[in-house]
Amino acid sequence: MEKILVFTEIKSGVITKLSIEVLGKARELADKYGKKVVGLVLGNDFNNFSTPIDSLARFGVDEFLLAESDKFADYNSEIYGKIICGEIEKLKPQIIFFGSSKIGRELASQISAKFLSCCFQDCVDVDIENDFLKAKRLVLAGKVFAILKSKCSQFQVATLQQGIFQSKIVEKDAEMTRIDIPADLTSRIVRKEFINRSSGQVSLLEAKIIVSGGRGVKSAENFKILEALADVLNGAVGASRGAVDLKLRVSDDQVGLTGKTVSPQLYIACGISGASQHLAGITRAKFIVAINSDNEASIFKIADVGIVGDLFEIIPLLTKALKNLKGEK
Amino acid sequence: MNIIVCVKQAPDIEKSVKIAEKIIDEGSDFVLNPLDEHAVKEAVNIKEKMGGKITALTLGPERAKQALLRCLARGADEAIHIKTDTTYNFDSTVVSVVLAEKIKTLPFDIILFGSKSVDTNSGSCGVQIAKILDIPCVPEIIKLEIGQEKAVVIRQMDGGEETVECLLPAVFTCQKGINELGLLRLPEILQAKKKPLIIENLSQNISSTSEIISLEFLPERKSGLIIKGSPEEQVNELVIILKKQGIPGG
Ligand SMILES: Cc1cc2nc3c(=O)[nH]c(=O)nc-3n(C[C@H](O)[C@H](O)[C@H](O)COP(=O)(O)OP(=O)(O)OC[C@H]3O[C@@H](n4cnc5c(N)ncnc54)[C@H](O)[C@@H]3O)c2cc1C
Ligand SMILES: Nc1ncnc2c1ncn2[C@@H]1O[C@H](COP(=O)(O)O)[C@@H](O)[C@H]1O
């Protein structure tokens, strides 16, 4: 039976939500086309995981390969790449999936170069046609959907976008196999420091509603009014590059060409001019509302609804109105 | 320091991009991929400190020469144009194989890339070429300090920034924020035309790793309703519109 290998990412001792989604998609394809799903997880000290390692067994995998070493405590592209390549050589999977995180994307590129296969990044849909991987992804600054088909019979690589695929819980437990770790794991890259700069909010990639702020918000403090609005809406707060440049928000929150590509039901752009590089990240948003004091701002050219006004007046009023509405329910 | 910068000519996303069935229409406007321009600038910054030579390298059709001229104007010393048609445009793996073959024939200490190109939206080539050449790679860097044998770089990660030390030779891919581009001056543009630009034809025939089934524009967005009135009136109307969309939900 041909195999689909899924690299399963662990963050602070927990399997990432994205990885569970990727496993779900792999299971779906495996059931449809009669393939086997093998998960590969690299970690340090599995016994002290926040979620017991056994819980991995139910996410739709036939077999889980566990690689444990203190060398895997922090991500290292060369060491991770070496282990994954080694397993791929043994397993000879037909397809290899990663989640489309920064780590997943990097490893996918590496693996595709090692095995000279296709590499489809950030897929929003994948299918298999006569054993060849077919992928749908955004290209050309988010303006165009490309459907691509692999011409490789083995080692076909893709990364799957977050917030799109359904996770699956199955009844059957996966087989757990510990793999041997080579002793000589060295890298030419050494981590010196990791500075946490996450805003700790709901991921923009999963949010149904995003309230995004730009340079017009003017200070980090002022972002509180956007947070208050996002709170009422159960949404997340995003930012333009302009806001990130001014250090009003962390780069994790950046939406656009060099930030995240989001697909919420509602995107509220506040004090964002609508540069093409920003718009590249929101082409898949269902409904866009723009609040900007400049009636000529480009954002109005693509917004479904626009309010020409001062965001410092409009947003608190909007938050209040929505709060009242919720109270009525 | 021998620095190679891999650059691509890509459609100008600030203008409208046209598509001719399964390829980008040649009638589109093309520019040097923005992040690649930052990569060239970073090479110039390194050269200013350490000395050395900057080679810009591209694989692309005839028109890609314009992108190389821009690199030369930005401060690259020479440029190499491997000429091909647009067959491999969306096939990062093949592009990487071709570029790596060429790079193997050149001296290098550092190879710089853009962190992704606006057309493929992949961000694969830099990492792939490092793997093919068996040298380390740090992608999406926002800061680079080069020493004699190693570099200290900061890369963007999910949830933070990682500082790493990396042995040279190495590949780095440049993310937005790494440096600021000044305006190009006329003398620089004129001088570019005098710098060496080597043109080669892609001789090998490499089998593609993928094919394009279709390219399809997302539905075009048009400007919608602009709500008029006092702030209170504007907000009231917006709330009515949002309510129709089921917002706020339960
Ligand atoms: C290679 C490259 C990659 C890039 N990648 C990205 C990316 O990923 N994401 C991104 O966003 N940008 C990106 N950019 C930058 C982009 O070109 C713009 O510079 C940036 O999006 C501008 O941010 P902004 O809209 O917040 O700021 P500005 O363009 O300065 O707009 C601020 C807006 O706020 C409005 N405003 C001011 N005060 C108020 C008020 N009180 N009430 C209401 N409105 C107000 C103003 O009218 C103005 O329209 C990239 C650029 C390059 C070259
Ligand atoms: N045809 C090409 N010629 C030279 N460099 C390229 C080419 N295609 C991509 N690159 C480089 O690889 C980077 C990433 O491209 P991509 O993997 O297509 O997103 C670009 O920013 C360039 O630096």
XYZ file of C-alpha atoms and ligand atoms in Angstrom:
655
model
C 0.000 0.000 0.000
C 1.383 3.429 -0.951
C 2.078 5.702 1.979
C 1.302 9.293 2.830
C 3.842 10.627 5.299
C 2.770 13.521 7.526
C 5.304 15.552 9.453
C 3.587 16.331 12.736
C 4.699 19.491 14.429
C 4.962 19.809 18.182
C 5.026 23.151 19.943
C 5.739 23.373 23.666
C 4.798 19.751 24.114
C 1.513 19.962 22.224
C 0.702 18.775 18.722
C -0.229 21.867 16.707
C -3.791 22.368 15.540
C -2.508 22.710 12.004
C -0.844 19.298 12.207
C -4.102 17.704 13.331
C -5.823 19.263 10.323
C -3.144 17.943 7.969
C -3.491 14.467 9.479
C -7.254 14.733 8.923
C -6.811 15.527 5.240
C -4.257 12.752 4.837
C -6.721 10.282 6.415
C -9.482 11.411 4.069
C -7.288 10.906 0.992
C -5.961 7.598 2.301
C -9.495 6.253 2.803
C -10.581 7.424 -0.603
C -7.629 6.024 -2.508
C -6.544 3.103 -0.378
C -3.343 4.442 1.107
C -1.680 4.274 4.479
C -0.997 7.329 6.655
C 2.271 7.439 8.561
C 2.919 10.264 11.004
C 6.385 11.375 11.963
C 6.957 13.376 15.095
C 10.239 14.745 16.402
C 10.433 15.737 20.010
C 12.291 15.804 23.241
C 11.111 14.008 26.349
C 7.813 12.556 25.139
C 6.999 11.350 28.647
C 6.580 14.888 29.838
C 4.330 16.096 27.085
C 1.409 18.285 28.074
C -0.781 16.008 25.993
C 0.115 12.359 26.528
C 1.861 11.017 23.452
C -0.780 8.274 23.228
C -3.398 10.838 22.292
C -1.671 11.139 18.938
C -3.004 7.686 18.169
C -6.517 8.849 17.354
C -5.917 11.556 14.785
C -6.299 9.237 11.835
C -2.832 7.814 11.482
C -2.111 4.158 10.806
C 1.374 4.309 12.200
C 3.242 6.927 14.169
C 7.003 7.153 14.040
C 8.370 8.755 17.176
C 11.821 10.281 17.086
C 13.020 11.337 20.493
C 16.233 13.161 21.298
C 17.326 16.218 23.253
C 18.674 17.403 19.889
C 15.051 17.988 18.840
C 14.193 20.295 21.726
C 14.633 23.367 19.534
C 13.942 23.372 15.843
C 17.044 23.013 13.693
C 16.467 22.798 9.961
C 19.547 20.697 9.263
C 18.959 18.169 12.034
C 15.222 17.894 11.411
C 15.866 17.653 7.662
C 18.360 14.848 8.128
C 15.987 12.735 10.241
C 13.056 13.296 7.893
C 15.119 12.508 4.781
C 16.377 9.336 6.443
C 12.847 8.140 7.185
C 11.667 9.040 3.694
C 14.450 6.947 2.197
C 13.292 3.971 4.248
C 9.542 4.444 3.773
C 9.521 5.650 0.178
C 6.213 7.484 0.639
C 4.245 8.528 -2.396
C 3.201 11.779 -0.779
C 4.649 13.884 2.024
C 2.512 16.507 3.747
C 3.561 19.294 6.051
C 1.512 21.996 7.701
C 2.160 25.338 6.126
C 3.966 26.817 9.139
C 7.362 28.456 8.692
C 8.992 25.216 9.807
C 6.791 23.072 7.580
C 7.418 25.247 4.564
C 11.169 25.174 5.060
C 11.331 21.413 5.557
C 9.100 20.838 2.526
C 11.455 22.822 0.297
C 14.410 20.915 1.664
C 12.842 17.503 1.135
C 11.692 18.339 -2.408
C 15.243 19.352 -3.308
C 16.690 16.182 -1.821
C 14.309 13.959 -3.798
C 13.949 16.310 -6.782
C 10.186 16.285 -6.568
C 7.440 18.874 -6.806
C 6.839 21.221 -3.888
C 3.376 22.757 -3.595
C 3.354 25.385 -0.836
C 0.326 26.684 1.091
C -2.265 24.485 -0.586
C -5.906 25.306 0.044
C -6.981 22.046 -1.547
C -5.274 18.790 -2.467
C -6.413 15.650 -4.212
C -4.835 12.632 -5.841
C -5.416 11.765 -9.492
C -4.013 8.466 -10.720
C -1.457 8.606 -7.933
C -0.385 12.134 -8.849
C -0.916 14.940 -6.381
C -3.125 17.785 -7.501
C -2.982 21.034 -5.575
C -4.803 24.330 -5.505
C -2.888 27.355 -4.269
C -2.828 31.127 -4.489
C -0.255 32.712 -6.780
C 0.447 36.153 -8.231
C 0.033 38.115 -5.012
C -3.204 36.368 -4.139
C -4.920 37.382 -7.361
C -4.986 33.984 -9.021
C -5.710 30.372 -8.078
C -3.336 27.919 -9.687
C -4.195 24.270 -10.001
C -1.024 22.275 -10.343
C -0.438 18.606 -10.890
C 2.621 16.653 -9.944
C 4.606 14.733 -12.504
C 6.555 12.776 -9.896
C 5.487 9.278 -8.969
C 7.133 9.378 -5.544
C 8.062 11.838 -2.803
C 5.462 14.405 -3.865
C 5.622 17.248 -1.364
C 2.976 19.744 -0.281
C 2.314 22.058 2.640
C -1.303 22.589 3.660
C -2.683 25.941 4.717
C -4.090 26.321 8.223
C -7.779 26.675 8.992
C -9.076 24.872 5.903
C -8.917 21.131 6.431
C -11.022 19.119 8.891
C -9.359 17.202 11.666
C -10.569 13.633 12.279
C -10.806 11.544 15.376
C -10.847 7.817 14.637
C -11.632 4.782 16.778
C -8.619 2.738 15.820
C -5.378 3.407 17.649
C -2.264 4.016 15.620
C 0.691 1.766 15.978
C 3.496 3.621 17.749
C 7.028 2.916 16.603
C 10.136 4.498 18.055
C 12.809 5.114 15.488
C 16.552 4.990 15.982
C 18.309 8.299 16.053
C 21.758 8.558 14.475
C 24.420 9.509 16.997
C 26.193 12.064 14.837
C 23.611 14.809 14.668
C 25.427 18.074 14.119
C 24.463 21.257 12.387
C 26.218 24.188 10.824
C 23.454 26.368 12.246
C 23.295 27.065 15.989
C 20.465 28.808 17.799
C 21.680 31.671 19.987
C 18.419 33.143 21.070
C 14.705 32.901 20.512
C 12.688 35.967 21.300
C 9.030 35.270 21.744
C 7.015 37.834 19.863
C 3.644 36.279 19.612
C 0.588 38.217 20.572
C -0.914 35.067 22.030
C -4.293 35.628 20.418
C -6.441 33.338 18.255
C -4.528 32.632 15.087
C -5.355 34.980 12.235
C -5.463 31.941 9.994
C -8.358 30.480 11.928
C -10.250 33.627 12.811
C -13.674 34.044 11.212
C -13.475 37.745 11.893
C -10.383 39.931 11.755
C -10.101 43.534 12.871
C -6.938 44.882 11.300
C -5.160 48.128 12.009
C -2.655 50.179 10.068
C -0.461 53.190 10.478
C -3.639 55.212 11.034
C -4.008 53.614 14.477
C -0.883 55.565 15.436
C 0.159 53.865 18.687
C 0.353 50.419 20.233
C -1.874 51.684 23.030
C -4.547 52.718 20.528
C -4.743 49.136 19.276
C -6.758 48.455 22.463
C -9.838 49.869 20.783
C -9.368 47.381 17.931
C -8.904 44.603 20.465
C -12.127 45.609 22.171
C -13.986 45.380 18.862
C -12.365 42.031 18.050
C -13.432 40.805 21.501
C -17.104 41.519 20.896
C -16.862 39.766 17.564
C -14.829 36.803 18.846
C -12.267 37.784 16.293
C -8.542 38.336 16.051
C -6.503 41.480 15.515
C -4.339 41.808 12.423
C -2.068 44.561 11.186
C -0.625 46.131 8.085
C 3.089 46.340 7.443
C 2.794 50.014 8.228
C 1.730 49.171 11.785
C 4.404 46.474 12.144
C 7.092 48.850 10.883
C 6.126 51.308 13.596
C 6.289 48.411 16.116
C 2.619 48.842 16.973
C 2.162 45.084 16.451
C 4.389 42.015 16.128
C 5.203 40.655 12.682
C 3.162 37.514 13.431
C 0.098 39.731 13.123
C 1.048 41.114 9.723
C -1.345 40.462 6.873
C -0.223 40.674 3.264
C 2.356 39.663 0.718
C 5.148 39.231 3.262
C 2.811 38.405 6.121
C -0.179 36.105 6.417
C -2.770 35.252 3.812
C -6.089 35.211 5.629
C -9.570 34.061 4.669
C -12.053 35.338 7.258
C -15.773 35.882 6.727
C -15.333 39.480 7.762
C -12.241 41.682 7.533
C -12.425 45.152 9.044
C -9.534 47.345 7.872
C -9.003 50.360 10.121
C -6.567 53.096 9.173
C -5.096 50.970 6.387
C -4.558 52.625 3.011
C -4.936 49.443 0.963
C -1.516 49.043 -0.692
C -1.403 46.169 -3.179
C 0.986 44.291 -0.890
C -1.580 44.428 1.894
C -4.454 43.443 -0.379
C -2.436 40.381 -1.465
C -3.208 38.880 1.948
C -6.964 39.441 1.946
C -8.108 38.388 -1.518
C -9.965 35.450 0.002
C -11.790 37.431 2.680
C -15.564 37.058 2.167
C -16.587 40.548 3.216
C -14.397 43.591 3.677
C -15.267 46.694 5.675
C -12.936 49.695 5.505
C -12.745 52.581 7.926
C -10.464 55.355 6.738
C -10.481 59.130 7.055
C -9.254 59.627 3.492
C -12.076 59.150 1.000
C -9.529 58.485 -1.725
C -7.751 55.629 0.074
C -7.340 52.604 -2.249
C -8.882 50.321 0.337
C -12.305 51.722 -0.657
C -11.819 50.388 -4.177
C -12.078 46.829 -2.930
C -14.145 47.150 0.248
C -17.712 45.847 0.257
C -18.619 48.569 2.722
C -16.680 51.726 3.445
C -16.935 54.341 6.129
C -15.089 57.570 5.516
C -14.377 58.730 9.029
C -12.117 58.900 12.025
C -11.456 55.404 13.311
C -11.133 56.752 16.856
C -14.758 57.845 16.673
C -16.196 55.034 14.589
C -14.678 51.974 16.249
C -15.761 52.682 19.856
C -19.282 53.448 18.591
C -19.304 50.220 16.602
C -18.045 48.196 19.546
C -20.757 49.674 21.759
C -23.515 49.061 19.217
C -22.468 45.436 18.718
C -22.233 44.913 22.474
C -25.768 46.195 22.912
C -26.950 43.938 20.133
C -25.361 40.924 21.779
C -26.911 41.914 25.091
C -30.364 41.845 23.508
C -29.982 38.246 22.416
C 33.569 37.861 -0.141
C 32.022 36.414 -3.269
C 28.337 37.068 -3.124
C 25.809 35.625 -5.540
C 22.291 37.032 -5.599
C 19.614 34.991 -7.334
C 16.965 37.260 -8.736
C 13.809 36.853 -10.716
C 11.817 39.116 -12.913
C 8.180 38.917 -11.845
C 4.921 40.656 -12.746
C 4.404 44.064 -11.160
C 1.602 43.386 -8.705
C 0.825 47.066 -8.367
C -0.419 46.938 -11.946
C -2.959 44.542 -13.350
C -1.528 41.143 -14.136
C -2.768 39.407 -17.265
C -3.028 35.715 -17.892
C -2.911 33.839 -21.164
C -4.499 30.498 -20.353
C -1.817 28.650 -18.385
C 0.908 31.278 -18.325
C 1.400 34.884 -17.336
C 0.621 37.043 -20.351
C 3.719 38.664 -21.773
C 1.691 41.855 -22.054
C 1.883 42.257 -18.251
C 4.352 44.676 -16.690
C 7.397 42.993 -15.231
C 9.788 44.195 -12.535
C 12.620 42.867 -10.436
C 10.893 40.809 -7.719
C 10.729 43.299 -4.804
C 12.327 41.066 -2.171
C 15.154 40.221 -4.577
C 15.922 43.914 -4.774
C 16.324 43.884 -1.002
C 18.654 40.886 -1.409
C 20.836 42.865 -3.832
C 20.860 45.787 -1.421
C 21.957 43.450 1.375
C 24.799 42.187 -0.825
C 25.894 45.779 -1.370
C 25.842 46.373 2.394
C 28.053 43.310 2.938
C 30.438 44.359 0.196
C 30.779 47.816 1.707
C 31.952 46.264 4.974
C 33.909 43.258 3.789
C 34.861 43.971 0.206
C 34.229 41.443 -2.540
C 32.260 40.908 -5.677
C 28.525 40.686 -6.301
C 27.113 38.536 -9.095
C 23.414 38.690 -9.926
C 22.057 35.502 -11.473
C 18.748 34.896 -13.184
C 17.030 32.181 -15.141
C 14.401 33.675 -17.365
C 13.241 34.846 -20.764
C 14.756 37.652 -22.835
C 12.920 40.367 -20.867
C 14.560 39.240 -17.586
C 17.610 41.225 -18.670
C 15.823 44.328 -17.379
C 15.796 42.870 -13.880
C 19.535 42.236 -14.106
C 20.181 45.792 -15.216
C 18.352 46.966 -12.130
C 20.600 44.777 -9.959
C 23.657 46.233 -11.662
C 22.318 49.724 -11.021
C 21.777 48.780 -7.360
C 25.449 47.848 -7.095
C 25.982 44.314 -8.424
C 29.323 44.003 -10.237
C 28.268 41.565 -12.906
C 25.225 39.656 -14.020
C 24.557 36.272 -15.538
C 21.433 35.620 -17.563
C 20.568 32.022 -18.283
C 18.053 32.329 -21.047
C 15.035 30.101 -21.295
C 11.368 30.348 -22.126
C 8.727 30.516 -19.364
C 8.097 26.749 -19.171
C 9.642 26.325 -15.743
C 8.252 29.526 -14.246
C 6.101 27.787 -11.624
C 8.395 24.801 -11.101
C 10.686 25.872 -8.248
C 12.458 22.536 -8.101
C 13.590 22.686 -11.732
C 14.577 26.354 -11.388
C 16.653 25.414 -8.338
C 18.374 22.536 -10.128
C 19.365 24.778 -13.040
C 20.561 27.627 -10.823
C 22.493 25.260 -8.553
C 24.308 23.769 -11.551
C 25.445 27.227 -12.557
C 26.382 28.266 -9.025
C 28.621 25.195 -8.742
C 30.840 26.726 -11.444
C 31.210 30.046 -9.594
C 33.147 31.022 -6.475
C 30.860 31.955 -3.565
C 30.809 32.619 0.165
C 27.250 33.858 0.453
C 24.220 33.295 -1.759
C 21.273 35.609 -1.248
C 17.659 35.228 -2.353
C 14.377 36.974 -1.892
C 12.279 35.090 0.656
C 9.653 34.516 -2.023
C 8.724 35.646 -5.474
C 5.394 37.349 -6.004
C 4.344 35.156 -8.902
C 4.986 31.642 -7.583
C 4.344 32.709 -3.990
C 6.410 29.667 -2.988
C 9.529 30.762 -1.169
C 11.220 27.508 -2.043
C 14.226 28.211 -4.267
C 16.711 29.437 -1.658
C 16.166 26.483 0.659
C 16.225 24.061 -2.258
C 19.477 25.359 -3.719
C 21.191 25.209 -0.326
C 20.148 21.575 -0.047
C 21.403 20.759 -3.538
C 24.733 22.468 -2.827
C 24.836 20.942 0.671
C 25.398 24.234 2.454
C 23.338 25.645 5.335
C 20.402 27.960 4.751
C 18.603 30.422 6.961
C 15.383 31.619 5.345
C 13.352 34.789 5.919
C 16.081 36.764 7.595
C 15.577 40.315 8.805
C 19.137 40.957 9.980
C 22.514 39.778 8.750
C 25.968 40.272 10.226
C 28.817 38.639 8.373
C 32.080 37.621 10.017
C 35.022 35.820 8.442
C 33.781 32.269 8.801
C 30.301 32.666 10.075
C 27.304 34.908 10.056
C 24.926 35.906 12.799
C 21.414 36.301 11.480
C 17.925 36.894 12.772
C 15.110 35.038 11.088
C 11.372 35.429 11.371
C 9.659 32.388 12.864
C 6.068 31.705 13.829
C 5.649 33.356 17.194
C 8.971 35.126 17.347
C 12.433 35.820 16.090
C 15.341 33.437 16.200
C 18.978 34.507 16.262
C 21.330 31.898 14.847
C 24.977 31.542 14.052
C 25.623 29.980 10.690
C 28.835 28.719 9.102
C 29.774 30.074 5.692
C 29.350 29.426 2.839
C 25.608 29.694 3.297
C 22.327 30.704 1.725
C 20.119 33.416 3.207
C 16.715 34.468 1.945
C 15.772 38.075 2.607
C 12.454 39.040 4.166
C 10.807 42.459 4.114
C 12.367 44.638 6.804
C 15.988 43.583 6.260
C 16.967 46.935 4.756
C 15.574 50.044 3.142
C 15.924 50.767 -0.547
C 16.876 54.259 -1.566
C 15.850 55.747 -4.874
C 18.024 54.836 -7.826
C 19.916 57.751 -9.352
C 20.396 58.309 -13.045
C 24.212 57.846 -13.020
C 23.731 54.436 -11.383
C 21.243 53.442 -14.038
C 23.557 54.583 -16.806
C 26.576 52.890 -15.300
C 24.720 49.593 -15.092
C 24.742 49.321 -18.854
C 28.546 49.321 -18.839
C 28.895 46.454 -16.392
C 29.437 42.877 -17.624
C 26.236 40.986 -18.403
C 26.858 37.431 -19.502
C 24.186 35.666 -21.481
C 23.971 31.901 -21.729
C 21.358 29.631 -23.167
C 19.838 26.876 -21.098
C 21.062 23.829 -22.928
C 19.864 20.937 -20.795
C 16.351 19.688 -21.080
C 15.068 18.966 -17.609
C 11.864 17.108 -16.931
C 9.352 19.200 -15.019
C 8.240 18.104 -11.571
C 4.769 19.557 -12.065
C 2.426 21.007 -14.648
C -0.110 23.803 -14.532
C -3.658 22.603 -15.010
C -5.200 26.054 -14.795
C -4.698 29.621 -13.661
C -7.874 31.381 -12.652
C -8.463 34.865 -11.331
C -10.358 35.203 -8.086
C -13.602 37.120 -8.550
C -12.727 40.770 -8.987
C -13.580 43.069 -6.119
C -15.335 46.309 -6.808
C -15.848 49.255 -4.555
C -19.030 48.709 -2.640
C -21.259 50.897 -0.587
C -19.878 54.003 1.047
C -21.941 54.808 4.109
C -22.668 58.493 4.538
C -23.892 60.511 7.496
C -22.796 61.318 11.021
C -20.574 58.757 12.784
C -23.639 57.476 14.655
C -25.614 57.089 11.443
C -22.690 55.407 9.715
C -22.269 52.923 12.544
C -25.998 52.186 12.736
C -26.116 51.392 9.058
C -23.006 49.239 9.263
C -24.509 47.271 12.133
C -27.635 46.593 10.052
C -25.462 45.314 7.213
C -23.407 43.136 9.528
C -26.567 41.760 11.150
C -27.711 40.538 7.756
C -24.455 38.582 7.592
C -25.208 36.965 10.925
C -22.716 39.153 12.810
C -22.297 39.222 15.726
C -23.038 35.524 16.072
C -24.325 33.879 19.265
C 8.218 43.943 -0.871
C 7.132 44.567 -0.058
C 6.354 43.756 0.734
C 5.340 44.301 1.509
N 4.554 43.458 2.255
C 3.505 43.986 2.942
C 2.611 43.138 3.677
O 2.774 41.918 3.756
N 1.575 43.715 4.318
C 1.325 45.060 4.287
O 0.355 45.513 4.893
N 2.162 45.876 3.604
C 3.246 45.376 2.950
N 4.088 46.220 2.295
C 3.977 47.683 2.539
C 2.890 48.366 1.742
O 3.413 48.744 0.496
C 2.406 49.623 2.488
O 3.499 50.476 2.726
C 1.726 49.327 3.830
O 0.725 48.333 3.655
C 1.114 50.590 4.370
O 0.555 50.361 5.643
P -0.684 51.247 6.129
O -1.816 51.125 5.197
O -0.914 50.889 7.550
O -0.069 52.723 6.154
P -0.406 53.978 5.245
O -0.279 53.642 3.815
O 0.410 55.075 5.790
O -1.922 54.249 5.512
C -2.438 54.741 6.714
C -3.898 55.043 6.468
O -4.510 55.435 7.686
C -5.469 56.426 7.398
N -5.738 57.158 8.638
C -4.892 57.991 9.315
N -5.488 58.436 10.431
C -6.739 57.911 10.467
C -7.831 58.010 11.369
N -7.764 58.746 12.479
N -8.953 57.324 11.081
C -9.054 56.583 9.961
N -8.035 56.435 9.070
C -6.892 57.085 9.326
C -4.837 57.262 6.310
O -5.836 57.937 5.567
C -4.118 56.191 5.479
O -4.931 55.725 4.412
C 5.108 45.699 1.503
C 5.897 46.505 0.685
C 6.896 45.962 -0.080
C 7.717 46.856 -0.949
N 14.157 32.046 -12.310
C 14.884 32.475 -11.273
N 16.133 32.964 -11.455
C 16.887 33.376 -10.393
N 16.441 33.367 -9.134
C 15.202 32.901 -8.890
C 14.355 32.426 -9.932
N 13.192 32.028 -9.387
C 13.294 32.262 -8.057
N 14.499 32.794 -7.749
C 14.975 33.202 -6.412
O 14.326 32.419 -5.440
C 13.518 33.230 -4.587
C 12.291 32.482 -4.177
O 11.529 32.156 -5.308
P 10.256 31.197 -5.200
O 10.714 29.903 -4.615
O 9.760 31.063 -6.603
O 9.279 31.919 -4.319
C 13.264 34.503 -5.390
O 12.973 35.578 -4.528
C 14.609 34.649 -6.096
O 15.588 35.179 -5.227
